[in-house]
Every structure is written in structure tokens, then in C-alpha cells.
Amino acid sequence: MTVGIAPEAAAPAGMTGGRAPEGDMSVGARFAMQGVGKRFGSFDALADVSIAFHGGEVHCLLGENGAGKSTLCNMIFGVHRPSAGSMQLEGAAYAPDGPRDALEQGIAMVHQHFSLVNELTVVDNLLLGRTLGRVDRTAYAARMAELSELYGLALEPYRTVGDLSIGERQRVEIVKCLMLEPTLLILDEPTAVLLPDEIKALMETCSRVAAQGTAVVLVTHKLAEIKQVAHRVSVLRAGRIVTTSDNAADDIDRLVGAMIGRDALAEGEAIPGLSAAPRQSAKSRAAAQATGDLALMVDGVSFADATGAKRLDNVTLTVRPGEIVGIAGVEGNGQSELGAILAGLARPSAGRWFAGNSELTQASPKQITAAGVGIVPEDRHLVAAADDMTLAETILNNRMRLHARFGLIDRRSVTREAEGLIDRFDIRTAGSDVRFGSLSGGNQQKAVLARELTMPGLRFLLAAQPTRGLDVGAVAAVYGLIRDACTQGAGVLLISSELDEILAVADRVLVIYRGGIVNERPADPAHKEAIGAMMAGQKP
Amino acid sequence: MTARSLKMPGAHMSALIPLLAVLAAFAVGLLLIVATGASLGQALSAFSQGAFGSSYAISVSLNRATVYALVGIGFVLSARAGLTNVGGEGQIAMGGIAATAVALQPGIADLPLGLAVIIPVLAACLAGGLWGGLAGFLKVRAGTNEVISTLLLSFIAIWLVYWCVQSVDLLRQPMSSGTTLPESSTVPESTMLPLLTGSYASPVTVGVVIAVVLALVAAVVLSRSTFGFDLRFVGLNPVAAARAGIPVERMTILALFLAGALGGLAGAAMLLGEQHSLKTGFSSGYGFDGLVVGLLARGRISGVIAGALLFGFLRSGGITMEMAAGVPTALVQVVQGLIVVAIAGAAYWMDRRPG
């Protein structure tokens, strides 16, 4: 039913204890919801959520990716409608028609992705859609200056948004919200993209906004921020509120435990289906770890994006043949950039990397493939396949030439090899000529693996979020395949934001935070808590 | 399930819909003829006389269709890579300039083995190809949208023709008297495209054969070759294509080069096959009509052929209709426009329904 997580197990009665948001908590609350659930198809994104936000407070929502934080925010903001339960604003029933309605009722939201027009000035962005008839820029600029002063949001009104830093753009978004004088302000992971001092300033702003009597909801992964500003913290796991604390600073350990589901889950059970693929014995694994070249060596690799922001900072890591190395981290800490570099779709701005004894720092995707590097990218629709091609074309998309004579493709030969791989990798399909995009996520992923694992001379496999969105059976199959590759001597780098998955599959774990590898731990459940804390930015 | 599969457009539907659209556009055209006050019978007989009333008329229509087909094939090729080449007009113009310039070079006319024709034709392909490839280069290097660049390059090419025929230092015929026209000298007979029949009574050129052969080649290349696969992959998902080892940038330039080369070839067919000397405005909208043919084909070479024939005969018929029955030839363009709108509308409707 659910994917990679077990909601029932994740919320044992003991965890919520006396701290569960009871009905009385919502008395006098600015906003409250009771028993709210949200179902997408057969997937419960949220189940039985009761929570209250009070004026003058910063209420942090903590949880892993996919725990339901964004769904919860979007529901309050009117993007989604609850499938069950009720919501109240200022004690009156609240059921917004959509974001516009939510805004009119005093609820504003700063999204992860900005909704600014880069070509316009700050002031023009502020008055966009909010003004009729005469455009009074001076009045807006004055009002903006007032808000900037009050909340510590330094901004120049007549600069073009496209020239602003990410932090400044976010300030524009916040000012845009504050202009409406909201009674509830939601910030959905506002710090994911910010630099340390920008984060500090934002936290200061949150406190000031709350001090003016507004209820502030802050979604975050980062413990430092919570300690700094939260009056109250609620932890979401697998769509449920598992705990709430009104003394965050003292409760950090307990909150981290609740976030990663520490007490409830033993290794293997954490990901239903994983137990179906028996873990390789240490002995056979040691045998597979040949003494020769490393499968992968990344040496001091850095990467700066188009705006000059450093996304990877001096990353050094090695993967030996026959070994699975996990990279644990909250999304957006440099994993995508590392994946793009290893796939040959981006070049490091510093450092070098090797597979076996071939240096691939400046290599093309073709050369990287030829050197025995397989890639299961985090976004298969963007990087691994074209949805409108057939399954057979997708499985063989990097080796069509092997099936061609004088430049003409021998369709029968293509079908023959594709059908062989479809059998071998247990891809459930009506045939090799169905549209790739029409397959289920699990079968799509198996098709990608079928291609990447059957390249001649495979020595290294990057598996980035390989089980995201897959059902239980497919998860087990995908890990079975990855382990087989390992047994045959390939080294594997597993990037995942699901810590349970990494602990269940990898041999050792590297923690990535803000583009740097901050620590290494054995993949032992005993280290889970420490890893979780480092993922959230705590120093090792 | 059954209810839904009934609505799915089958192969016969995808041929039927354009046909119905064409008939509907014709019907409106007939109404418009009546509205102009002309005699319907007279107009129609003039039209059919001009389109297929004589072997001369048919030849002229086929020569027009050749130009449309070449530009349309190029459009479909580049569209497979996700590129929209609207520069057919300019590529024709470049082809015409190159064909004229090379054909007028001393010595070319005396080459044996048909080289006197082949070399100017290849020069035209190269010139058109470079004009298209330039748009590809701009896209790869600077991210310039090829719709804009191919269109603007067309205007440049059209004015280059103007410059070439105005300046004696370029291609304008030698000034023998005060009445020299702003056009090039006539190309030597040996550089002209041979006529299939050998008689000016039915002046259909070998261009028709070349277009048919190229259409067959293009159809096979697109559906069966690794090159066609790579083109399609680049069009569907350039990032995944790059990951699979396809040189996306090179394919982008190459696709527009090929489209341009076919445009250049069309220019050579017009110049060496029919006009024989370069004049201002010599491309006269053929590139834009060819673009429409390519668009209407919806990615199929068979569609290009059908569209090219339709437009070729329409144009010839329309011109005679104006001369013989006093119905403005603009009416044919109105009908062409209606066909475009009707087919595009039908396609939109068909694509939406199954969802």
C-alpha cells in the first residue's frame, strides 16, 4: 500500500504520549485541524492529523522527505482539499476553495519554489496582481520599506529580481506575503536554498513576524533552526503527527528519534520487502571485494552552479569493487550535482574522478559508459529515458548501433535482446513495444537497471534514489539486482534520502550536508541516530 | 474499455481527417467564388485547366510540388529532432544564389558527365545547408531559438538575392545598355536541370524524381536507421539522449543543416529547372508554403508528399483561375489557409479526445 514506510508501525501509541495535540490545545488557536487525512489514489499522504497553530508562535514542522509536510501546508493553503477531518480558522470552520481564497482569509505561504517574475523590479513583483488601475509604485515602495524595517528584510525596491541573490528573492516572497498582513504565515522549507547567514537572518525575521502576533509555520529539516526559533515543534512521520514538543531545545534527541522512527523499527523491517532480498553474507562480499583498482575514486570534487553558489565542496570518496557505499543526506545537499557529474552531464569546477584506472573528470557520457560506469539517475524521466519511446528502445538506447548494419536497425535483433532482458529482469509488460511511459514506476526502474547493469565491463554503478515511488515488491527486486551487481564485482554508490534504506543495504555510510561529506559511519542501526542528526546539520 | 477504444483514432482516421478538412476548405472556397460574383462553372473549369488540363499544366504543378516536397521533407527531418525550421524561404534563396553563381562560373558549363548540373546543385545544397546549420550553431552556442533565427536568416537571404542581382560586381548581368534588368544572366543550357520528357511542351524536370527518391530515403532513415533513432531521441528528451551517448549538439546542427540543404536543393530546382536566371523575389513564398506542407504532414513523409501535390496543383490552378475567370488568385491562398486551420483544428481535436 504505502511506499517504503510503515505508517502503523511508525506511530506507536507510546510515542505521542501525553504530548499529543488534544482538543483543548486548539482552544484559542489561530488555526486548528482535527483528524485530517489526505489520500492520493491508494496512498495516504496524511492520516488523522490534529494540530493547532497559535498567534505569536513559531511552530516548526519536522519530518523526512515524503513525511507529508508539504501536503499538510498545501492543504492549509487551499491547494489540496482534505479527504477527512475538519479545519478551523479563528474558531470558525475553514474550507478554502483554493489559494486565492486562503489568501483572502489571511493565510499566506512562501513556497519552496519562488513565484517571482525575474525581469521585473522588486516593487513591480510586489504589486503584480494586487493593483487595479493606477500603479502607485511610490506607495508600494514606502510600504515595503516599512515592512523591511519592521522585520529586518533588507531590500532595494527598484532592483530587478533577476539580479538578486536567492536569499534576497526569498525576502521578496516574504514581503509579498506580509503585505497582505496574514494572520498565519507558512514557510515551506525556506532554508533549503540559503547560505548560513541568510538562514540566520530569516530566523530573526520569523521571530519578529511572530512577535507581531502572526502565527508562523516553519517547515524544516534543520535542527539548529528549530533550537533557535521554535516555540513548538511537531514531528511528522509517514503522514502522521508522531510527537509535539513545546521545548524544542531540550527535546532535540527525542525529536530526531521520532523523525527517523528510531524506536519502532529494526533494520529490514523499516522497508517492507527488503527482507525478501537476503542480505549478502559478509564472507561472499569480502570475496567479491577484489584487491585491484577502486571501482570509483572521487578526489576533491567541487561544483558551482550557474549563479556561482557552491553545490559540492571538496568531496572525496572511494568505492571498492563489491562494496555498497551509501550517501545519506536530506535532498538538495549536493546529491543531484554529484549524480550529474558521475553521469557526465556536468563537469566539476575542481577536483578529479576516476572509475577503475580511467580518469573521467572531463569525459563525455559515452566515454563514461565505455569505462564501465552505470547510472540509475534520481530522475529517470529526465535523464534515463524518453517516455514516448518503446520499452525495447529504452532498454537498448545506448547500444542501438550493436543492432544495426549499414546504419539500419535490425528490429528483430532489438526485440530479441530486449525480450531476453525483460525476462531476466522480470519486467512486467504486455510486450517490448509498449510505451516506456505507460509502465509502472517499478517496471520503469527495472528497465533502467536492465540497461545499466548489462553493459559489458560494468565496474561501478551509481544508484540515486533507486526505489523512490516504487511499491514494496519492486523495492525488493531493485535491491536484489543491485546486490547481484555487487557480487559480480561492481562497486555501488547508493544515494538516498531514506536513511532506513541506506542502513539496510549499504556497507558503510557517508553523510552529505551542504555539499560536503561530513562524516563516515558503518551501516549499523546503532549509528542511526547520529547519522540522522548529522543529516540535519549537527556537527559530527 | 470498448467505449474508449472506439474513440481512439486509428490509421484510417489519421488519413481521413485531413481529407475531410481539405474538402471542407474547398467547399468554403467555392462559396467564396460565388460571393465574388464570378461564374462558378467558369472558375472551376479554369482552375482544372490550370492545374491538370494539359501536360504543360501538370508539369508545372509537379515542379511546384517538388519544391514544396523538398522543403517539407527538411521540415519533418528537423522536427524529428524537436526543431522547427521556418527558414525554408531563405534556404531556397541561398540555394538559388549558389546555383546561379556556380553555374555562371567559366568552365562549369563545359564539364562532362552531367557535372555541369551536379556541381551547381551540390553548391546550392551546401549553401542552404550552411544557412540552416548556422541557425543550429546559434542554438547550440547561444541558445537562440531556431524559430527566430531561421526566420531572420530568411530575410537576410532574401535581401542577399536583391543585392546579388543589383550589383554588377556580383551576379547582375553585364550592363550592355541602359535597359539591363536587375537580374543575373541566364545560366548556360548545359547547367539546366534536364527535362524528363525532353520537350518544353511538358517541362517537368528530373527534380521530381530526385524529390521522390529523397522522400523514400528520408522515410527509411527516419523509421529504421540509427541516425533516425538518434534524431528522435534528441527530439523527445535531449538530456536522456546525451546520457545515452548521443552528441546532442552535433545532431542539432546536423538536423538543421539537412533541412537547409533540402531547401537549397529546392532553390536549385527552381532556378536551374524553371527560372534559369536569378531575379529579386525569386523564392516568392515557396519556402513558407513548404513549411506549411511540413507542418500539415504531422511528422510523416507520406503526408509531405500528399501536401506537396495538393499545394502544387492548387497554386497552378489558382493562377489560371485568375487569368481566365477573373477570380483573384489570393482566393487560393485563402483556401490554403483554411486547409491549415481545418487540419490543425482536427488534429487538436483528435489529440484531445482520447484523454
PDB file of N, CA and C in Angstrom, chain A residues 392-447:
ATOM      1  N   ALA A 392      11.598  -1.528 -25.485  1.00  0.00           N
ATOM      2  CA  ALA A 392      12.807  -2.095 -26.102  1.00  0.00           C
ATOM      3  C   ALA A 392      13.805  -0.995 -26.441  1.00  0.00           C
ATOM      4  N   GLU A 393      13.320   0.112 -27.003  1.00  0.00           N
ATOM      5  CA  GLU A 393      14.219   1.216 -27.352  1.00  0.00           C
ATOM      6  C   GLU A 393      14.890   1.786 -26.108  1.00  0.00           C
ATOM      7  N   THR A 394      14.139   1.807 -25.004  1.00  0.00           N
ATOM      8  CA  THR A 394      14.690   2.367 -23.774  1.00  0.00           C
ATOM      9  C   THR A 394      15.766   1.449 -23.199  1.00  0.00           C
ATOM     10  N   ILE A 395      15.493   0.155 -23.192  1.00  0.00           N
ATOM     11  CA  ILE A 395      16.471  -0.775 -22.625  1.00  0.00           C
ATOM     12  C   ILE A 395      17.775  -0.728 -23.420  1.00  0.00           C
ATOM     13  N   LEU A 396      17.660  -0.503 -24.718  1.00  0.00           N
ATOM     14  CA  LEU A 396      18.849  -0.577 -25.566  1.00  0.00           C
ATOM     15  C   LEU A 396      19.283   0.789 -26.082  1.00  0.00           C
ATOM     16  N   ASN A 397      18.837   1.873 -25.431  1.00  0.00           N
ATOM     17  CA  ASN A 397      19.034   3.186 -26.050  1.00  0.00           C
ATOM     18  C   ASN A 397      20.484   3.619 -26.178  1.00  0.00           C
ATOM     19  N   ASN A 398      21.392   2.989 -25.448  1.00  0.00           N
ATOM     20  CA  ASN A 398      22.797   3.382 -25.600  1.00  0.00           C
ATOM     21  C   ASN A 398      23.581   2.362 -26.425  1.00  0.00           C
ATOM     22  N   ARG A 399      22.896   1.416 -27.024  1.00  0.00           N
ATOM     23  CA  ARG A 399      23.635   0.424 -27.825  1.00  0.00           C
ATOM     24  C   ARG A 399      22.860   0.000 -29.072  1.00  0.00           C
ATOM     25  N   MET A 400      22.091   0.937 -29.631  1.00  0.00           N
ATOM     26  CA  MET A 400      21.354   0.640 -30.854  1.00  0.00           C
ATOM     27  C   MET A 400      22.302   0.235 -31.979  1.00  0.00           C
ATOM     28  N   ARG A 401      23.509   0.811 -31.959  1.00  0.00           N
ATOM     29  CA  ARG A 401      24.448   0.539 -33.048  1.00  0.00           C
ATOM     30  C   ARG A 401      24.858  -0.920 -33.108  1.00  0.00           C
ATOM     31  N   LEU A 402      24.795  -1.595 -31.975  1.00  0.00           N
ATOM     32  CA  LEU A 402      25.140  -3.020 -31.978  1.00  0.00           C
ATOM     33  C   LEU A 402      24.089  -3.831 -32.726  1.00  0.00           C
ATOM     34  N   HIS A 403      22.922  -3.239 -32.933  1.00  0.00           N
ATOM     35  CA  HIS A 403      21.842  -3.953 -33.617  1.00  0.00           C
ATOM     36  C   HIS A 403      21.626  -3.411 -35.021  1.00  0.00           C
ATOM     37  N   ALA A 404      22.623  -2.721 -35.541  1.00  0.00           N
ATOM     38  CA  ALA A 404      22.424  -2.091 -36.851  1.00  0.00           C
ATOM     39  C   ALA A 404      23.486  -2.552 -37.831  1.00  0.00           C
ATOM     40  N   ARG A 405      23.065  -2.649 -39.077  1.00  0.00           N
ATOM     41  CA  ARG A 405      24.033  -2.920 -40.148  1.00  0.00           C
ATOM     42  C   ARG A 405      23.875  -1.835 -41.188  1.00  0.00           C
ATOM     43  N   PHE A 406      24.985  -1.251 -41.599  1.00  0.00           N
ATOM     44  CA  PHE A 406      24.960  -0.130 -42.544  1.00  0.00           C
ATOM     45  C   PHE A 406      24.016   0.970 -42.051  1.00  0.00           C
ATOM     46  N   GLY A 407      23.984   1.154 -40.740  1.00  0.00           N
ATOM     47  CA  GLY A 407      23.161   2.232 -40.192  1.00  0.00           C
ATOM     48  C   GLY A 407      21.686   1.916 -40.067  1.00  0.00           C
ATOM     49  N   LEU A 408      21.273   0.738 -40.536  1.00  0.00           N
ATOM     50  CA  LEU A 408      19.856   0.387 -40.428  1.00  0.00           C
ATOM     51  C   LEU A 408      19.652  -0.584 -39.264  1.00  0.00           C
ATOM     52  N   ILE A 409      18.672  -0.275 -38.433  1.00  0.00           N
ATOM     53  CA  ILE A 409      18.441  -1.073 -37.234  1.00  0.00           C
ATOM     54  C   ILE A 409      17.705  -2.360 -37.590  1.00  0.00           C
ATOM     55  N   ASP A 410      18.215  -3.465 -37.062  1.00  0.00           N
ATOM     56  CA  ASP A 410      17.555  -4.747 -37.254  1.00  0.00           C
ATOM     57  C   ASP A 410      16.538  -4.904 -36.116  1.00  0.00           C
ATOM     58  N   ARG A 411      15.284  -4.646 -36.436  1.00  0.00           N
ATOM     59  CA  ARG A 411      14.265  -4.615 -35.384  1.00  0.00           C
ATOM     60  C   ARG A 411      14.143  -5.953 -34.669  1.00  0.00           C
ATOM     61  N   ARG A 412      14.302  -7.046 -35.456  1.00  0.00           N
ATOM     62  CA  ARG A 412      14.142  -8.360 -34.832  1.00  0.00           C
ATOM     63  C   ARG A 412      15.218  -8.593 -33.783  1.00  0.00           C
ATOM     64  N   SER A 413      16.419  -8.158 -34.122  1.00  0.00           N
ATOM     65  CA  SER A 413      17.523  -8.319 -33.189  1.00  0.00           C
ATOM     66  C   SER A 413      17.286  -7.476 -31.928  1.00  0.00           C
ATOM     67  N   VAL A 414      16.755  -6.270 -32.114  1.00  0.00           N
ATOM     68  CA  VAL A 414      16.428  -5.408 -30.969  1.00  0.00           C
ATOM     69  C   VAL A 414      15.396  -6.095 -30.082  1.00  0.00           C
ATOM     70  N   THR A 415      14.341  -6.585 -30.715  1.00  0.00           N
ATOM     71  CA  THR A 415      13.280  -7.225 -29.941  1.00  0.00           C
ATOM     72  C   THR A 415      13.821  -8.444 -29.191  1.00  0.00           C
ATOM     73  N   ARG A 416      14.683  -9.207 -29.873  1.00  0.00           N
ATOM     74  CA  ARG A 416      15.203 -10.424 -29.244  1.00  0.00           C
ATOM     75  C   ARG A 416      15.982 -10.074 -27.980  1.00  0.00           C
ATOM     76  N   GLU A 417      16.923  -9.122 -28.082  1.00  0.00           N
ATOM     77  CA  GLU A 417      17.713  -8.805 -26.887  1.00  0.00           C
ATOM     78  C   GLU A 417      16.821  -8.193 -25.810  1.00  0.00           C
ATOM     79  N   ALA A 418      15.923  -7.307 -26.224  1.00  0.00           N
ATOM     80  CA  ALA A 418      15.055  -6.645 -25.240  1.00  0.00           C
ATOM     81  C   ALA A 418      14.198  -7.685 -24.524  1.00  0.00           C
ATOM     82  N   GLU A 419      13.649  -8.621 -25.271  1.00  0.00           N
ATOM     83  CA  GLU A 419      12.782  -9.608 -24.610  1.00  0.00           C
ATOM     84  C   GLU A 419      13.572 -10.500 -23.663  1.00  0.00           C
ATOM     85  N   GLY A 420      14.814 -10.797 -24.031  1.00  0.00           N
ATOM     86  CA  GLY A 420      15.671 -11.555 -23.124  1.00  0.00           C
ATOM     87  C   GLY A 420      15.856 -10.811 -21.805  1.00  0.00           C
ATOM     88  N   LEU A 421      16.118  -9.497 -21.905  1.00  0.00           N
ATOM     89  CA  LEU A 421      16.344  -8.709 -20.693  1.00  0.00           C
ATOM     90  C   LEU A 421      15.048  -8.506 -19.911  1.00  0.00           C
ATOM     91  N   ILE A 422      13.938  -8.403 -20.640  1.00  0.00           N
ATOM     92  CA  ILE A 422      12.648  -8.244 -19.961  1.00  0.00           C
ATOM     93  C   ILE A 422      12.381  -9.476 -19.094  1.00  0.00           C
ATOM     94  N   ASP A 423      12.691 -10.664 -19.631  1.00  0.00           N
ATOM     95  CA  ASP A 423      12.552 -11.894 -18.850  1.00  0.00           C
ATOM     96  C   ASP A 423      13.504 -11.903 -17.669  1.00  0.00           C
ATOM     97  N   ARG A 424      14.773 -11.630 -17.973  1.00  0.00           N
ATOM     98  CA  ARG A 424      15.801 -11.766 -16.948  1.00  0.00           C
ATOM     99  C   ARG A 424      15.565 -10.797 -15.799  1.00  0.00           C
ATOM    100  N   PHE A 425      15.110  -9.600 -16.113  1.00  0.00           N
ATOM    101  CA  PHE A 425      14.926  -8.603 -15.056  1.00  0.00           C
ATOM    102  C   PHE A 425      13.478  -8.540 -14.585  1.00  0.00           C
ATOM    103  N   ASP A 426      12.681  -9.487 -15.045  1.00  0.00           N
ATOM    104  CA  ASP A 426      11.320  -9.625 -14.552  1.00  0.00           C
ATOM    105  C   ASP A 426      10.528  -8.328 -14.715  1.00  0.00           C
ATOM    106  N   ILE A 427      10.620  -7.729 -15.904  1.00  0.00           N
ATOM    107  CA  ILE A 427       9.844  -6.513 -16.173  1.00  0.00           C
ATOM    108  C   ILE A 427       8.452  -6.950 -16.605  1.00  0.00           C
ATOM    109  N   ARG A 428       7.455  -6.527 -15.874  1.00  0.00           N
ATOM    110  CA  ARG A 428       6.082  -6.961 -16.177  1.00  0.00           C
ATOM    111  C   ARG A 428       5.486  -6.020 -17.217  1.00  0.00           C
ATOM    112  N   THR A 429       5.299  -6.536 -18.411  1.00  0.00           N
ATOM    113  CA  THR A 429       4.809  -5.695 -19.506  1.00  0.00           C
ATOM    114  C   THR A 429       4.061  -6.534 -20.525  1.00  0.00           C
ATOM    115  N   ALA A 430       3.219  -5.869 -21.297  1.00  0.00           N
ATOM    116  CA  ALA A 430       2.473  -6.581 -22.334  1.00  0.00           C
ATOM    117  C   ALA A 430       3.357  -6.912 -23.523  1.00  0.00           C
ATOM    118  N   GLY A 431       4.519  -6.316 -23.605  1.00  0.00           N
ATOM    119  CA  GLY A 431       5.398  -6.596 -24.732  1.00  0.00           C
ATOM    120  C   GLY A 431       6.561  -5.631 -24.741  1.00  0.00           C
ATOM    121  N   SER A 432       7.509  -5.853 -25.658  1.00  0.00           N
ATOM    122  CA  SER A 432       8.682  -4.981 -25.671  1.00  0.00           C
ATOM    123  C   SER A 432       8.393  -3.680 -26.412  1.00  0.00           C
ATOM    124  N   ASP A 433       7.232  -3.604 -27.093  1.00  0.00           N
ATOM    125  CA  ASP A 433       6.969  -2.393 -27.867  1.00  0.00           C
ATOM    126  C   ASP A 433       5.937  -1.479 -27.214  1.00  0.00           C
ATOM    127  N   VAL A 434       5.676  -1.674 -25.925  1.00  0.00           N
ATOM    128  CA  VAL A 434       4.788  -0.729 -25.244  1.00  0.00           C
ATOM    129  C   VAL A 434       5.566   0.560 -24.971  1.00  0.00           C
ATOM    130  N   ARG A 435       4.818   1.626 -24.780  1.00  0.00           N
ATOM    131  CA  ARG A 435       5.427   2.916 -24.485  1.00  0.00           C
ATOM    132  C   ARG A 435       6.064   2.849 -23.095  1.00  0.00           C
ATOM    133  N   PHE A 436       7.307   3.320 -22.997  1.00  0.00           N
ATOM    134  CA  PHE A 436       8.001   3.272 -21.713  1.00  0.00           C
ATOM    135  C   PHE A 436       7.207   4.003 -20.632  1.00  0.00           C
ATOM    136  N   GLY A 437       6.677   5.163 -20.980  1.00  0.00           N
ATOM    137  CA  GLY A 437       5.965   5.978 -20.008  1.00  0.00           C
ATOM    138  C   GLY A 437       4.709   5.322 -19.467  1.00  0.00           C
ATOM    139  N   SER A 438       4.219   4.268 -20.151  1.00  0.00           N
ATOM    140  CA  SER A 438       2.983   3.635 -19.682  1.00  0.00           C
ATOM    141  C   SER A 438       3.262   2.561 -18.640  1.00  0.00           C
ATOM    142  N   LEU A 439       4.541   2.237 -18.403  1.00  0.00           N
ATOM    143  CA  LEU A 439       4.855   1.207 -17.405  1.00  0.00           C
ATOM    144  C   LEU A 439       4.762   1.780 -15.999  1.00  0.00           C
ATOM    145  N   SER A 440       4.614   0.894 -15.022  1.00  0.00           N
ATOM    146  CA  SER A 440       4.621   1.356 -13.633  1.00  0.00           C
ATOM    147  C   SER A 440       6.044   1.779 -13.272  1.00  0.00           C
ATOM    148  N   GLY A 441       6.155   2.573 -12.208  1.00  0.00           N
ATOM    149  CA  GLY A 441       7.458   3.065 -11.779  1.00  0.00           C
ATOM    150  C   GLY A 441       8.450   1.937 -11.541  1.00  0.00           C
ATOM    151  N   GLY A 442       7.985   0.866 -10.926  1.00  0.00           N
ATOM    152  CA  GLY A 442       8.867  -0.257 -10.623  1.00  0.00           C
ATOM    153  C   GLY A 442       9.405  -0.891 -11.893  1.00  0.00           C
ATOM    154  N   ASN A 443       8.531  -1.075 -12.861  1.00  0.00           N
ATOM    155  CA  ASN A 443       8.970  -1.698 -14.110  1.00  0.00           C
ATOM    156  C   ASN A 443       9.861  -0.757 -14.910  1.00  0.00           C
ATOM    157  N   GLN A 444       9.592   0.546 -14.822  1.00  0.00           N
ATOM    158  CA  GLN A 444      10.482   1.508 -15.471  1.00  0.00           C
ATOM    159  C   GLN A 444      11.881   1.409 -14.870  1.00  0.00           C
ATOM    160  N   GLN A 445      11.921   1.341 -13.547  1.00  0.00           N
ATOM    161  CA  GLN A 445      13.222   1.300 -12.888  1.00  0.00           C
ATOM    162  C   GLN A 445      13.958   0.008 -13.231  1.00  0.00           C
ATOM    163  N   LYS A 446      13.214  -1.100 -13.313  1.00  0.00           N
ATOM    164  CA  LYS A 446      13.847  -2.365 -13.687  1.00  0.00           C
ATOM    165  C   LYS A 446      14.400  -2.275 -15.109  1.00  0.00           C
ATOM    166  N   ALA A 447      13.686  -1.559 -15.972  1.00  0.00           N
ATOM    167  CA  ALA A 447      14.167  -1.415 -17.355  1.00  0.00           C
ATOM    168  C   ALA A 447      15.472  -0.625 -17.378  1.00  0.00           C
TER     169      ALA A 447
END
